[in-house]
């Protein structure tokens, strides 16, 4: 029973931190465009290495 006095505040702090991080991610635009990254992996760039700037 005494362990609950420690575990409940730790859980509340953990949940509060997770909610704060979630709202930070939403406000900073992390979830604005969910489809571009999924499409980017499907289409290769057909440019040669010298035109991409890679060596």
mmCIF file of C-alpha atoms in Angstrom:
data_model
loop_
_atom_site.group_PDB
_atom_site.id
_atom_site.type_symbol
_atom_site.label_atom_id
_atom_site.label_comp_id
_atom_site.label_asym_id
_atom_site.label_seq_id
_atom_site.Cartn_x
_atom_site.Cartn_y
_atom_site.Cartn_z
ATOM 1 C CA UNK A 1 0.000 0.000 0.000
ATOM 2 C CA UNK A 2 2.854 2.389 0.738
ATOM 3 C CA UNK A 3 4.216 1.919 -2.762
ATOM 4 C CA UNK A 4 1.046 3.473 -4.189
ATOM 5 C CA UNK A 5 2.007 6.785 -2.585
ATOM 6 C CA UNK A 6 5.077 6.780 -4.813
ATOM 7 C CA UNK A 7 3.716 5.121 -7.956
ATOM 8 C CA UNK A 8 0.583 7.253 -8.397
ATOM 9 C CA UNK A 9 2.447 10.611 -8.464
ATOM 10 C CA UNK A 10 5.061 9.131 -10.811
ATOM 11 C CA UNK A 11 2.284 7.946 -13.145
ATOM 12 C CA UNK A 12 0.577 11.342 -13.054
ATOM 13 C CA UNK A 13 3.866 13.093 -13.878
ATOM 14 C CA UNK A 14 4.515 10.629 -16.711
ATOM 15 C CA UNK A 15 1.035 11.135 -18.207
ATOM 16 C CA UNK A 16 1.318 14.903 -17.856
ATOM 17 C CA UNK A 17 4.665 14.878 -19.654
ATOM 18 C CA UNK A 18 3.277 12.694 -22.458
ATOM 19 C CA UNK A 19 0.272 14.999 -22.937
ATOM 20 C CA UNK A 20 2.530 18.072 -22.945
ATOM 21 C CA UNK A 21 4.832 16.487 -25.565
ATOM 22 C CA UNK A 22 1.826 15.529 -27.695
ATOM 23 C CA UNK A 23 0.444 19.076 -27.697
ATOM 24 C CA UNK A 24 3.916 20.451 -28.438
ATOM 25 C CA UNK A 25 4.164 18.141 -31.461
ATOM 26 C CA UNK A 26 0.736 19.178 -32.726
ATOM 27 C CA UNK A 27 1.434 22.897 -32.268
ATOM 28 C CA UNK A 28 4.854 22.695 -33.936
ATOM 29 C CA UNK A 29 3.414 21.120 -37.084
ATOM 30 C CA UNK A 30 4.625 17.544 -36.720
ATOM 31 C CA UNK A 31 1.272 16.166 -37.880
ATOM 32 C CA UNK A 32 0.486 18.679 -40.638
ATOM 33 C CA UNK A 33 1.423 16.513 -43.625
ATOM 34 C CA UNK A 34 1.148 12.789 -43.000
ATOM 35 C CA UNK A 35 1.010 11.610 -46.611
ATOM 36 C CA UNK A 36 4.150 13.100 -48.175
ATOM 37 C CA UNK A 37 6.589 10.856 -46.312
ATOM 38 C CA UNK A 38 4.573 7.781 -47.209
ATOM 39 C CA UNK A 39 4.634 8.685 -50.895
ATOM 40 C CA UNK A 40 8.280 9.765 -50.933
ATOM 41 C CA UNK A 41 9.516 6.236 -50.290
ATOM 42 C CA UNK A 42 7.526 4.878 -53.250
ATOM 43 C CA UNK A 43 9.026 7.156 -55.894
ATOM 44 C CA UNK A 44 12.753 7.119 -56.605
ATOM 45 C CA UNK A 45 14.622 10.109 -57.901
ATOM 46 C CA UNK A 46 15.925 9.170 -61.327
ATOM 47 C CA UNK A 47 18.675 11.784 -61.286
ATOM 48 C CA UNK A 48 22.276 10.637 -61.660
ATOM 49 C CA UNK A 49 24.564 11.049 -58.654
ATOM 50 C CA UNK A 50 26.428 14.029 -60.122
ATOM 51 C CA UNK A 51 23.189 16.023 -60.563
ATOM 52 C CA UNK A 52 22.068 15.322 -56.986
ATOM 53 C CA UNK A 53 25.251 16.773 -55.596
ATOM 54 C CA UNK A 54 26.436 13.469 -54.125
ATOM 55 C CA UNK A 55 29.959 12.295 -54.632
#
